[in-house]
Coordinates of C-alpha atoms in Angstrom, one line a residue:
X17 CA 23.3 7.6 -30.8
X18 CA 24.1 5.2 -33.8
X19 CA 24.7 7.4 -36.7
X20 CA 22.1 5.8 -39.1
X21 CA 19.3 6.2 -36.6
X22 CA 18.3 9.6 -38.0
X23 CA 18.2 8.0 -41.5
X24 CA 16.1 5.0 -40.2
X25 CA 13.8 7.5 -38.5
X26 CA 13.2 9.4 -41.6
X27 CA 12.5 6.2 -43.5
X28 CA 10.1 5.2 -40.9
X29 CA 8.3 8.6 -41.3
X30 CA 8.2 8.3 -45.2
X31 CA 6.1 5.0 -44.9
X32 CA 4.2 5.7 -41.6
X33 CA 0.4 5.4 -42.1
X34 CA -1.4 8.7 -40.8
X35 CA -4.5 8.9 -43.3
X36 CA -6.9 8.8 -40.4
X37 CA -5.5 12.1 -39.3
X38 CA -5.9 13.8 -42.8
X39 CA -3.1 15.3 -44.9
X40 CA -0.1 16.3 -42.9
X41 CA 3.2 18.2 -43.6
X42 CA 6.4 16.7 -42.5
X43 CA 6.5 18.2 -39.0
X44 CA 2.9 17.2 -38.3
X45 CA 3.5 13.7 -39.4
X46 CA 6.4 13.5 -37.0
X47 CA 4.2 14.8 -34.1
X48 CA 1.7 11.9 -34.8
X49 CA 4.4 9.5 -35.1
X50 CA 5.9 10.4 -31.6
X51 CA 2.7 10.6 -29.9
X52 CA 1.8 7.1 -31.0
X53 CA 5.3 5.7 -30.1
X54 CA 5.5 7.5 -26.8
X55 CA 1.9 6.2 -25.7
X56 CA 2.3 3.0 -27.4
X57 CA 1.8 0.9 -24.1
X58 CA -1.8 2.6 -23.6
X59 CA -3.0 1.1 -26.9
X60 CA -4.8 4.2 -28.1
X61 CA -6.6 4.3 -31.3
X62 CA -6.3 7.2 -33.7
X63 CA -9.4 8.9 -32.4
X64 CA -8.0 8.8 -28.9
X65 CA -4.5 10.2 -30.3
X66 CA -6.4 13.0 -32.0
X67 CA -8.1 14.2 -28.7
X68 CA -4.9 14.8 -27.1
X69 CA -3.1 16.3 -30.2
X70 CA -3.1 19.9 -29.3
X71 CA -0.9 21.2 -32.0
X72 CA -1.5 24.6 -33.8
X73 CA -0.7 28.3 -33.1
X74 CA -0.7 29.2 -29.5
X75 CA -0.2 25.6 -28.3
X76 CA 2.3 26.8 -25.5
X77 CA 4.6 24.3 -26.5
X78 CA 2.4 21.4 -25.8
X79 CA 1.7 19.4 -28.8
X80 CA 0.1 16.4 -27.0
X81 CA -1.8 16.5 -23.6
X82 CA -3.1 13.3 -22.3
X83 CA -4.6 12.3 -18.9
X84 CA -4.9 8.8 -17.8
X85 CA -6.9 7.4 -14.6
X86 CA -5.5 4.1 -13.5
X87 CA -4.1 3.6 -17.1
X88 CA -7.5 4.4 -18.8
X89 CA -7.6 7.7 -21.1
X90 CA -9.8 10.3 -19.8
X91 CA -11.7 11.2 -23.3
X92 CA -13.8 14.0 -24.0
X93 CA -16.8 12.2 -22.3
X94 CA -15.0 11.3 -19.3
X95 CA -14.6 7.8 -17.7
X96 CA -17.8 5.7 -17.2
X97 CA -16.9 4.7 -13.7
X98 CA -14.6 6.6 -11.5
X99 CA -12.4 4.7 -8.8
X100 CA -12.5 5.6 -5.2
X101 CA -9.4 4.4 -4.0
X102 CA -5.9 3.3 -5.2
X103 CA -6.3 6.1 -7.8
X104 CA -3.3 6.8 -10.1
X105 CA -3.4 9.9 -12.2
X106 CA -0.8 10.1 -14.9
X107 CA -0.5 13.5 -17.0
X108 CA 1.7 13.4 -20.2
X109 CA 2.9 16.5 -21.6
X110 CA 4.6 16.0 -25.0
X111 CA 6.5 18.4 -27.2
X112 CA 7.7 17.2 -30.6
X113 CA 9.9 18.9 -32.8
X114 CA 11.4 17.8 -36.2
X115 CA 14.7 19.1 -35.3
X116 CA 18.2 17.4 -35.3
X117 CA 19.0 18.6 -31.9
X118 CA 17.3 19.5 -28.6
X119 CA 16.9 23.3 -28.3
X120 CA 16.7 25.5 -25.1
X121 CA 14.3 27.8 -26.8
X122 CA 11.7 25.0 -27.0
X123 CA 11.8 24.4 -23.4
X124 CA 11.8 28.1 -22.5
X125 CA 8.2 28.2 -23.9
X126 CA 7.3 25.0 -22.0
X127 CA 8.8 26.3 -18.9
X128 CA 6.4 29.5 -19.1
X129 CA 3.3 27.4 -20.0
X130 CA 3.8 24.9 -17.2
X131 CA 4.4 27.7 -14.5
X132 CA 0.8 29.3 -15.2
X133 CA -1.3 26.6 -17.1
X134 CA -1.1 24.4 -14.0
X135 CA -1.4 27.1 -11.4
X136 CA -5.2 26.3 -10.5
X137 CA -5.6 29.5 -8.5
X138 CA -5.4 31.4 -11.9
X139 CA -8.5 31.6 -14.0
X140 CA -8.4 31.3 -17.9
X141 CA -9.2 34.9 -18.2
X142 CA -6.1 36.0 -16.1
X143 CA -3.6 33.9 -17.9
X144 CA -0.6 35.9 -19.1
X145 CA 0.0 33.7 -22.2
X146 CA -2.4 33.2 -25.2
X147 CA -3.4 29.6 -25.7
X148 CA -5.7 28.0 -28.3
X149 CA -9.0 26.4 -27.5
X150 CA -7.5 22.9 -27.4
X151 CA -4.8 23.7 -24.8
X152 CA -7.4 25.5 -22.7
X153 CA -9.9 22.8 -22.8
X154 CA -7.1 20.3 -21.7
X155 CA -6.4 22.7 -18.8
X156 CA -10.1 22.5 -17.8
X157 CA -10.2 18.7 -18.1
X158 CA -7.3 18.3 -16.1
X159 CA -8.6 20.7 -13.3
X160 CA -12.1 18.8 -13.5
X161 CA -10.3 15.4 -13.1
X162 CA -8.1 16.6 -10.3
X163 CA -10.8 18.1 -8.3
X164 CA -12.9 15.0 -8.7
X165 CA -10.4 12.6 -7.5
X166 CA -8.3 14.8 -5.0
X167 CA -10.4 13.8 -2.1
X168 CA -9.2 10.2 -2.6
X169 CA -5.5 11.3 -2.4
X170 CA -4.6 9.9 -5.8
X171 CA -0.9 9.2 -6.8
X172 CA -0.4 12.0 -9.1
X173 CA 2.5 11.5 -12.0
X174 CA 3.6 14.1 -14.4
X175 CA 5.6 13.1 -17.3
X176 CA 6.8 15.8 -19.7
X177 CA 8.5 14.6 -22.8
X178 CA 10.7 16.3 -25.4
X179 CA 11.0 14.5 -28.7
X180 CA 13.2 15.3 -31.6
X181 CA 15.6 13.6 -34.1
X182 CA 18.4 14.5 -32.0
X183 CA 20.9 12.6 -29.7
X184 CA 19.9 12.3 -26.0
X185 CA 23.6 11.6 -25.2
X186 CA 24.7 15.2 -26.3
X187 CA 22.1 17.2 -24.7
X188 CA 23.5 20.7 -23.4
X189 CA 23.9 21.7 -19.8
X190 CA 21.3 24.5 -20.4
X191 CA 18.6 22.3 -22.0
X192 CA 19.0 19.9 -19.1
X193 CA 18.6 22.9 -16.7
X194 CA 15.4 23.8 -18.3
X195 CA 14.1 20.2 -18.0
X196 CA 15.1 20.2 -14.3
X197 CA 13.3 23.4 -14.1
X198 CA 10.1 22.1 -15.1
X199 CA 10.3 19.1 -12.7
X200 CA 10.6 21.7 -9.8
X201 CA 7.7 23.9 -11.2
X202 CA 5.5 21.0 -10.9
X203 CA 6.8 19.9 -7.7
X204 CA 6.0 23.4 -6.2
X205 CA 2.3 23.5 -7.7
X206 CA 1.7 20.0 -6.3
X207 CA 3.4 18.7 -3.4
X208 CA 2.0 15.5 -3.6
X209 CA 3.0 14.9 -7.3
X210 CA 6.0 13.1 -9.0
X211 CA 7.3 14.7 -12.0
X212 CA 9.6 13.0 -14.6
X213 CA 11.2 14.8 -17.6
X214 CA 12.4 12.7 -20.3
X215 CA 14.2 13.1 -23.8
X216 CA 13.3 11.0 -26.8
X217 CA 15.7 11.3 -29.6
X218 CA 16.0 9.4 -33.0
X219 CA 17.4 6.2 -31.2
X220 CA 14.7 6.0 -28.6
X221 CA 11.9 6.6 -31.2
X222 CA 13.2 3.8 -33.7
X223 CA 13.7 1.5 -30.7
X224 CA 10.0 2.1 -29.4
X225 CA 8.6 1.7 -33.0
X226 CA 10.3 -1.8 -33.2
X227 CA 8.6 -2.8 -29.8
X228 CA 5.7 -5.0 -31.0
X229 CA 2.6 -6.2 -29.1
X230 CA 3.4 -9.6 -27.2
X231 CA 0.5 -11.8 -27.8
X232 CA 2.6 -14.8 -27.5
X233 CA 3.6 -15.1 -23.7
X234 CA 4.6 -17.6 -21.0
X235 CA 2.5 -18.0 -17.7
X236 CA 4.1 -20.0 -14.7
X237 CA 1.7 -22.0 -12.8
X238 CA 1.9 -24.3 -9.5
X239 CA -0.8 -26.8 -10.5
X240 CA -2.8 -27.8 -13.6
X241 CA -5.4 -30.3 -15.1
X242 CA -5.8 -30.7 -18.8
X243 CA -8.9 -31.7 -20.8
X244 CA -9.3 -34.2 -23.7
X245 CA -9.7 -31.4 -26.2
X246 CA -6.5 -29.4 -25.3
X247 CA -7.9 -27.2 -22.8
X248 CA -6.5 -26.5 -19.3
X249 CA -7.3 -25.2 -15.8
X250 CA -4.3 -23.8 -14.4
X251 CA -3.3 -22.3 -10.7
X252 CA -0.9 -19.5 -11.0
X253 CA 0.6 -17.2 -8.4
X254 CA -0.8 -13.7 -8.4
X255 CA 2.6 -12.2 -8.7
X256 CA 3.2 -14.3 -11.8
X257 CA 0.0 -13.4 -13.3
X258 CA 0.7 -9.6 -12.7
X259 CA 4.1 -10.0 -14.6
X260 CA 2.2 -11.9 -17.3
X261 CA -0.3 -8.9 -17.9
X262 CA 2.6 -6.1 -17.5
X263 CA 4.9 -5.1 -20.3
X264 CA 8.3 -3.9 -20.0
X265 CA 7.4 -0.4 -19.1
X266 CA 5.3 -1.3 -16.2
X267 CA 1.9 -0.7 -18.2
X268 CA -1.0 -3.2 -18.3
X269 CA -1.1 -5.0 -21.5
X270 CA -4.7 -3.7 -22.4
X271 CA -4.6 -5.1 -25.9
X272 CA -4.6 -8.7 -24.3
X273 CA -8.1 -7.6 -22.9
X274 CA -9.6 -6.2 -26.1
X275 CA -12.2 -9.1 -26.4
X276 CA -13.7 -8.4 -23.2
X277 CA -17.3 -7.2 -23.7
X278 CA -17.2 -4.6 -20.8
X279 CA -14.5 -2.2 -20.0
X280 CA -13.4 -1.9 -16.5
X281 CA -16.2 -1.0 -14.1
X282 CA -14.3 1.0 -11.4
X283 CA -15.1 0.9 -7.8
X284 CA -18.2 -1.4 -7.9
X285 CA -19.1 -4.0 -5.3
X286 CA -17.4 -7.0 -7.2
X287 CA -14.2 -5.1 -7.7
X288 CA -14.1 -3.6 -4.1
X289 CA -14.6 -7.4 -2.9
X290 CA -11.6 -8.4 -5.0
X291 CA -9.6 -5.7 -3.7
X292 CA -10.4 -6.4 -0.2
X293 CA -9.2 -10.0 -0.7
X294 CA -6.0 -8.9 -2.2
X295 CA -5.4 -6.7 0.8
X296 CA -6.0 -9.6 3.4
X297 CA -2.9 -11.2 3.9
X298 CA -4.5 -13.6 6.6
X299 CA -7.5 -14.6 4.6
X300 CA -8.0 -17.8 2.4
X301 CA -6.5 -18.3 -1.0
X302 CA -7.4 -15.8 -3.7
X303 CA -9.3 -18.3 -6.0
X304 CA -11.3 -19.7 -3.0
X305 CA -13.2 -16.2 -2.8
X306 CA -13.0 -14.9 -6.4
X307 CA -13.7 -15.8 -10.2
X308 CA -10.7 -16.5 -12.2
X309 CA -9.8 -15.5 -15.8
X310 CA -10.4 -17.1 -19.1
X311 CA -7.6 -17.1 -21.8
X312 CA -8.4 -17.8 -25.5
X313 CA -5.5 -19.0 -27.5
X314 CA -4.6 -20.6 -30.8
X315 CA -2.1 -23.0 -29.3
X316 CA -0.8 -23.9 -25.8
X317 CA 2.3 -25.9 -24.8
X318 CA 3.0 -27.2 -21.5
X319 CA 6.9 -26.7 -20.6
X320 CA 7.6 -27.8 -17.0
X321 CA 5.7 -25.5 -14.6
X322 CA 4.9 -23.0 -17.4
X323 CA 2.5 -22.8 -20.2
X324 CA 3.5 -21.2 -23.5
X325 CA 0.4 -19.7 -25.4
X326 CA 0.2 -18.0 -28.8
X327 CA -2.5 -15.4 -30.0
X328 CA -3.6 -14.6 -26.5
X329 CA -6.7 -12.9 -25.6
X330 CA -8.1 -12.7 -22.0
X331 CA -11.9 -12.9 -22.9
X332 CA -13.2 -13.1 -19.4
X333 CA -11.7 -11.5 -16.2
X334 CA -10.9 -8.0 -17.1
X335 CA -12.2 -6.7 -13.7
X336 CA -10.1 -9.3 -12.1
X337 CA -7.0 -8.5 -14.0
X338 CA -7.3 -4.6 -13.8
X339 CA -7.7 -4.9 -10.0
X340 CA -4.9 -7.2 -9.8
X341 CA -2.8 -4.8 -11.7
X342 CA -3.8 -1.8 -9.6
X343 CA -3.1 -3.5 -6.4
X344 CA 0.5 -4.7 -7.3
X345 CA 1.6 -1.8 -9.4
X346 CA 0.9 0.5 -6.3
X347 CA 4.0 -1.4 -4.7
X348 CA 1.8 -3.7 -2.6
X349 CA 3.3 -7.3 -2.1
X350 CA 0.4 -8.5 0.0
X351 CA -1.3 -11.8 -1.5
X352 CA 1.6 -12.0 -4.1
X353 CA 1.9 -15.9 -3.3
X354 CA -1.8 -16.6 -3.4
X355 CA -3.2 -18.5 -6.2
X356 CA -5.5 -17.4 -9.5
X357 CA -7.7 -19.8 -11.2
X358 CA -6.9 -19.6 -15.0
X359 CA -9.0 -21.5 -17.7
X360 CA -7.1 -21.9 -21.1
X361 CA -9.1 -22.5 -24.1
X362 CA -7.3 -23.5 -27.4
X363 CA -9.1 -22.7 -30.7
X364 CA -8.1 -21.2 -33.9
X365 CA -11.6 -21.0 -35.7
X366 CA -12.8 -17.4 -36.0
X367 CA -16.5 -18.3 -35.4
X368 CA -16.0 -20.5 -32.6
X369 CA -13.7 -17.9 -30.7
X370 CA -16.5 -15.4 -31.2
X371 CA -19.1 -17.8 -29.8
X372 CA -16.7 -18.7 -26.7
X373 CA -16.2 -14.9 -26.1
X374 CA -20.0 -14.4 -25.7
X375 CA -20.5 -17.6 -23.8
X376 CA -17.9 -16.8 -21.3
X377 CA -19.4 -13.5 -20.6
X378 CA -23.0 -14.4 -20.6
X379 CA -22.9 -16.1 -17.3
X380 CA -23.1 -13.0 -15.3
X381 CA -25.6 -9.9 -15.6
X382 CA -24.5 -7.8 -18.4
X383 CA -26.4 -5.5 -20.6
X384 CA -27.1 -6.8 -24.1
X385 CA -25.5 -3.6 -25.4
X386 CA -22.3 -4.7 -24.6
X387 CA -22.1 -7.8 -26.9
X388 CA -22.3 -5.5 -29.9
X389 CA -18.7 -6.7 -31.4
X390 CA -19.9 -10.2 -31.7
X391 CA -23.4 -9.6 -32.9
X392 CA -24.1 -11.5 -36.2
X393 CA -25.0 -8.3 -37.9
X394 CA -21.5 -7.0 -37.0
X395 CA -19.8 -10.0 -38.4
X396 CA -21.8 -9.7 -41.5
X397 CA -20.9 -6.0 -42.0
X398 CA -17.3 -7.0 -41.6
X399 CA -17.5 -9.5 -44.2
X400 CA -19.3 -7.4 -46.7
X401 CA -16.7 -4.6 -46.3
X402 CA -13.7 -6.9 -46.5
X403 CA -15.2 -8.1 -49.9
X404 CA -14.4 -4.6 -51.3
X405 CA -11.1 -4.1 -49.4
X406 CA -12.5 -2.2 -46.5
X407 CA -11.5 -3.5 -42.9
X408 CA -14.2 -3.1 -40.2
X409 CA -12.8 -2.7 -36.5
X410 CA -15.7 -4.1 -34.8
X411 CA -13.0 -5.4 -32.3
X412 CA -10.7 -2.4 -31.2
X413 CA -7.4 -2.3 -33.3
X414 CA -7.7 -5.9 -34.7
X415 CA -7.0 -4.8 -38.3
X416 CA -4.4 -2.2 -37.3
X417 CA -2.7 -4.8 -35.3
X418 CA -2.4 -7.3 -38.2
X419 CA -1.1 -4.6 -40.6
X420 CA -4.1 -3.6 -42.9
X421 CA -3.7 -0.1 -44.5
X422 CA -4.9 2.4 -42.2
X423 CA -6.7 4.3 -44.8
X424 CA -8.9 1.3 -45.5
X425 CA -9.9 0.7 -42.0
X426 CA -13.2 2.0 -40.5
X427 CA -15.0 1.3 -37.3
X428 CA -18.7 1.2 -35.9
X429 CA -18.9 4.8 -35.3
X430 CA -17.7 5.7 -38.7
X431 CA -20.6 3.7 -40.2
X432 CA -23.2 4.9 -37.6
X433 CA -22.2 8.5 -38.3
X434 CA -22.5 7.8 -42.2
X435 CA -25.6 6.1 -41.9
X436 CA -27.2 8.9 -39.7
X437 CA -26.1 11.6 -41.9
X438 CA -27.2 10.2 -45.5
X439 CA -29.8 7.5 -44.8
X440 CA -31.6 9.2 -41.7
X441 CA -30.7 12.7 -43.5
X442 CA -29.7 14.1 -40.4
X443 CA -25.9 15.4 -40.5
X444 CA -26.1 17.4 -37.2
X445 CA -27.0 14.3 -35.3
X446 CA -24.2 12.4 -37.2
X447 CA -21.5 14.9 -36.1
X448 CA -22.8 14.9 -32.4
X449 CA -23.2 10.9 -32.2
X450 CA -21.5 9.3 -29.4
X451 CA -20.6 5.5 -28.6
X452 CA -23.3 5.6 -25.8
X453 CA -26.2 5.5 -28.4
X454 CA -25.3 1.9 -28.5
X455 CA -26.5 1.2 -24.9
X456 CA -30.1 1.3 -26.1
X457 CA -31.2 -1.8 -28.0
X458 CA -33.8 0.4 -29.9
X459 CA -31.2 3.0 -30.9
X460 CA -28.6 0.4 -31.9
X461 CA -31.0 -1.6 -34.1
X462 CA -32.2 1.6 -35.8
X463 CA -28.7 1.8 -37.4
X464 CA -27.3 -1.8 -37.4
X465 CA -30.4 -3.6 -38.5
X466 CA -30.2 -6.9 -40.0
X467 CA -32.9 -5.7 -42.6
X468 CA -30.6 -3.3 -44.0
X469 CA -28.9 -4.6 -47.2
X470 CA -25.2 -5.5 -46.6
X471 CA -24.1 -3.7 -49.7
X472 CA -25.3 -0.4 -48.2
X473 CA -22.3 -0.2 -45.9
X474 CA -19.4 -0.2 -48.4
X475 CA -21.5 2.5 -50.4
X476 CA -21.6 4.7 -47.3
X477 CA -18.0 4.3 -46.6
X478 CA -17.0 5.2 -50.1
X479 CA -19.3 8.2 -50.2
X480 CA -17.9 9.4 -46.8
X481 CA -14.4 8.9 -47.8
X482 CA -14.8 10.8 -51.2
X483 CA -16.5 13.6 -49.2
X484 CA -13.3 13.7 -47.1
X485 CA -11.0 13.8 -49.9
X486 CA -13.0 16.9 -51.2
X487 CA -13.0 18.7 -47.7
X488 CA -9.2 18.0 -47.1
X489 CA -8.2 19.2 -50.4
X490 CA -10.3 22.5 -50.2
X491 CA -9.5 23.0 -46.6
X492 CA -5.6 22.6 -47.2
X493 CA -5.9 25.7 -49.5
X494 CA -6.3 27.9 -46.1
X495 CA -5.4 25.9 -43.3
X496 CA -2.1 23.9 -42.8
X497 CA -4.1 21.2 -40.6
X498 CA -7.1 19.5 -41.4
X499 CA -8.4 18.1 -37.9
X500 CA -11.0 15.4 -37.3
X501 CA -13.4 17.8 -35.6
X502 CA -13.7 19.8 -38.9
X503 CA -14.2 16.5 -40.9
X504 CA -16.8 15.2 -38.5
X505 CA -18.7 18.4 -38.5
X506 CA -19.1 18.6 -42.4
X507 CA -18.5 15.4 -44.3
X508 CA -22.0 14.1 -43.5
X509 CA -23.6 17.3 -44.6
X510 CA -21.5 17.5 -47.7
X511 CA -22.4 13.9 -48.8
X512 CA -26.1 14.2 -48.0
X513 CA -26.4 17.4 -50.3
X514 CA -24.4 15.6 -53.2
X515 CA -26.7 12.6 -53.0
X516 CA -29.5 14.9 -53.1
X517 CA -28.3 16.6 -56.1
X518 CA -27.3 13.4 -57.6
X519 CA -30.9 11.7 -57.1
X520 CA -32.9 14.9 -57.7
X521 CA -34.4 15.0 -54.3
X522 CA -34.0 14.9 -50.6
X523 CA -36.6 11.9 -50.6
X524 CA -34.0 9.4 -51.9
X525 CA -34.3 5.9 -50.4
X526 CA -31.5 3.2 -49.3
X527 CA -31.9 1.8 -52.8
X528 CA -30.9 5.2 -54.5
X529 CA -27.9 5.1 -52.2
X530 CA -27.0 1.6 -53.3
X531 CA -27.2 2.5 -56.9
X532 CA -24.7 5.3 -56.4
X533 CA -21.1 5.0 -57.6
X534 CA -18.2 7.4 -56.5
X535 CA -17.3 8.6 -60.2
X536 CA -16.1 11.9 -61.5
X537 CA -19.7 13.1 -61.6
X538 CA -20.5 12.3 -57.9
X539 CA -17.2 14.2 -56.9
X540 CA -18.2 17.1 -58.9
X541 CA -21.5 17.1 -57.0
X542 CA -19.5 16.8 -53.5
X543 CA -17.2 19.9 -54.5
X544 CA -20.4 21.8 -55.4
X545 CA -22.0 20.8 -52.1
X546 CA -19.1 22.3 -50.3
X547 CA -19.0 25.3 -52.2
X548 CA -22.6 26.0 -51.3
X549 CA -22.0 25.2 -47.7
X550 CA -19.1 27.5 -47.7
X551 CA -21.8 30.1 -48.9
X552 CA -24.3 29.4 -46.1
X553 CA -22.0 28.9 -43.2
X554 CA -20.3 31.2 -40.7
X555 CA -16.8 30.9 -40.9
X556 CA -15.1 29.2 -37.9
X557 CA -18.3 28.5 -36.3
X558 CA -19.2 24.9 -35.3
X559 CA -22.5 24.1 -37.0
X560 CA -25.7 23.4 -35.2
X561 CA -29.2 22.1 -36.1
X562 CA -30.6 25.2 -37.4
X563 CA -27.5 26.0 -39.5
X564 CA -27.5 22.6 -41.3
X565 CA -31.2 22.9 -41.9
X566 CA -30.7 26.3 -43.4
X567 CA -28.1 25.2 -45.5
X568 CA -30.2 22.2 -46.9
X569 CA -33.1 24.6 -47.3
X570 CA -31.3 27.0 -49.6
X571 CA -29.4 24.1 -51.2
X572 CA -32.9 22.6 -52.1
X573 CA -34.4 25.8 -53.4
X574 CA -31.2 26.7 -55.5
X575 CA -31.3 23.4 -57.4
X576 CA -34.8 22.6 -57.3
X577 CA -34.8 19.6 -55.0
X578 CA -37.8 18.7 -52.9
X579 CA -37.9 17.3 -49.6
X580 CA -35.4 19.6 -47.8
X581 CA -37.8 19.9 -45.1
X582 CA -37.4 16.4 -43.8
X583 CA -33.8 16.8 -43.1
X584 CA -32.9 16.6 -39.3
X585 CA -36.2 14.9 -38.2
X586 CA -35.0 11.3 -37.9
X587 CA -32.3 10.4 -35.2
X588 CA -30.8 7.1 -33.9
X589 CA -31.3 8.4 -30.2
X590 CA -35.1 9.0 -30.6
X591 CA -38.1 7.7 -32.2
X592 CA -40.5 10.6 -31.7
X593 CA -43.2 9.1 -34.4
X594 CA -43.6 5.9 -32.5
X595 CA -44.1 7.6 -29.1
X596 CA -46.5 10.1 -30.6
X597 CA -48.5 7.3 -32.3
X598 CA -48.7 5.4 -28.8
X599 CA -50.1 8.6 -27.2
X600 CA -53.0 8.6 -29.6
X601 CA -53.8 4.9 -29.7
X602 CA -56.8 5.0 -27.4
X603 CA -58.4 7.7 -29.5
X604 CA -58.3 5.8 -32.7
X605 CA -62.0 4.7 -33.8
X606 CA -63.1 2.4 -36.6
X607 CA -64.4 5.4 -38.4
X608 CA -60.9 7.1 -38.3
X609 CA -59.3 4.1 -39.5
X610 CA -61.7 3.7 -42.6
X611 CA -61.1 7.6 -43.4
X612 CA -57.4 7.3 -43.2
X613 CA -57.4 4.0 -45.2
X614 CA -59.3 5.4 -47.9
X615 CA -56.9 8.5 -48.3
X616 CA -53.5 6.7 -48.0
X617 CA -51.9 6.7 -51.5
X618 CA -49.9 3.6 -53.0
X619 CA -46.8 2.7 -51.0
X620 CA -44.0 3.7 -50.5
X621 CA -45.6 6.6 -48.9
X622 CA -43.8 9.9 -49.0
X623 CA -42.6 11.5 -46.0
X624 CA -45.2 13.6 -44.5
X625 CA -48.1 11.7 -45.7
X626 CA -49.7 11.5 -42.2
X627 CA -49.7 15.3 -42.1
X628 CA -51.3 15.6 -45.5
X629 CA -54.1 13.3 -44.4
X630 CA -54.3 15.0 -40.9
X631 CA -55.0 18.4 -42.8
X632 CA -57.7 16.9 -44.9
X633 CA -59.4 15.4 -41.9
X634 CA -58.8 18.5 -39.7
X635 CA -57.4 16.4 -36.8
X636 CA -53.9 16.0 -35.1
X637 CA -50.9 14.4 -37.2
X638 CA -50.3 12.1 -34.3
X639 CA -53.8 10.6 -34.3
X640 CA -53.3 10.0 -37.9
X641 CA -49.9 8.1 -37.2
X642 CA -51.7 6.1 -34.7
X643 CA -54.2 5.0 -37.3
X644 CA -51.7 4.1 -39.7
X645 CA -49.8 2.0 -37.2
X646 CA -53.0 0.0 -36.6
X647 CA -53.7 -0.4 -40.2
X648 CA -50.2 -1.8 -40.7
X649 CA -50.6 -4.1 -37.7
X650 CA -53.8 -5.5 -39.2
X651 CA -52.0 -6.4 -42.4
X652 CA -53.7 -4.1 -44.7
X653 CA -50.6 -2.1 -45.3
X654 CA -47.0 -3.0 -44.9
X655 CA -44.3 -1.4 -42.7
X656 CA -41.8 0.9 -44.4
X657 CA -38.6 2.4 -43.5
X658 CA -36.6 5.1 -45.3
X659 CA -38.8 5.2 -48.3
X660 CA -38.5 1.4 -48.7
X661 CA -41.5 -1.1 -48.3
X662 CA -40.5 -3.9 -45.9
X663 CA -41.2 -7.5 -46.5
X664 CA -44.0 -9.0 -44.1

């Protein structure tokens, strides 16, 4: 090891951005650094790294546990589509220690953990060692995934990694013996598995950090035709294209595929047909029977029988690329000399590039929900946030890759949770919101509506970030690590209570949120809110809907804030009022319309107005809601949302 590598590594740690993970001590920061570098080729975002970060008391020596199916991370929700053939299951067990040596004691713990944690005949209750919930959940996830794919005879690979600031060239015999023992244990437990133990020292970590994503690449071709405006149609050997999309570690360059609107769809009919074509050595050429790929690049130069491209994005052909990668990475050489059709489009104009991405994918049957990243409203939100130095990751890792400060980067789910917690006044739904809510146009547009003022988004981000600062500062007094789960559970509720306190009511509107500024007074309200939350919550318990509603009620009563009853009623994943109104539509009479019309107060109506009128008329609230909808449709009243009257 070069003498200066420890010095360089420590310098990297001093400057390494880890704000997405909360406040970390030196050892915890080293762990995150190691996890991100070791798994660099998988292109994980911070939330995905957090899911596999198992550090804490009783972790059994496993600081990171990650499971990949054909190179795709198995997240808490699991894969959307499970492959049925050519399955590769990779399990990463990572231990990170901020030591200057590799120690046998560290591996002694890992030996014992591996021996019983992956013995699937032992139930959790009968484990000899004590493990925290994160480690046990990782075990359950592995067992579930393995059982699901075992019938398809997957290729099972274990990679156990010990990372420290030490020198891999001076590892002692006893340490190496323990590493070999772990490989043998896994081999005994899984007869069909391969196991590889690897040491990462200061030199290896510095070298991995220096590796950059290659967006400028060269693709050999056998024939080509060029267009007048600089575009090209190429025919490339499948073996050359496989090398083009594979990095030096043999992993798929997934970052080249980020602009595809769909993730890999697994073993569907199209991909099965592509796979069959690849396996047929006697059939026709590949491009005769399959669609090609489309590459968007800012510049392209032909040099002999190769094309050199800059800022590459494969915008159409993810299914083809993944299937080709899975075929050749399994060791097959069948069809390596067949040809793939490659369309190359050259453009450096941002808006035009987005239009090309949509147009390239809109020629096949795809759900509209898959186009979210290039929606006009998403681009507008990105522009609005950037004006106030926030960077919106509508396309995965875009701003992270270009070096923007990580603490200033937010993604669509961060905004969706902030909107749900504060504007919809439902922090419980916000904490449990998942990306699948975007599959429904109705759910998606309830949050990401073009009717919302664009200035709302930076206000919500500032409010959530200020809430996190308070939570992290308070949590650090009693807990060394502030996890994302803790922040996700409580930042929305803390922000909601603070806004209600600041505005004097839970009936606050979007306009009230827009008028807020994150000053010392608001920070004081956030601190007060968290103090009251601690008073009303059960320590160590994850909050549910009833807990949050109880806290809102007690907070409202203590500080004389009306409207606490409305918390938790609205959700981005349902619209109960509309469905109830539909149910009663046929029962609405002209007489009822006149009665409801005469009893409606001036707009904007307070929440619960339909119930007040129903009580006076001695009828069901749903019937009054249906009548109000008809009155709005007739033009007598205007539509309103979140306490704001909308223009016609």
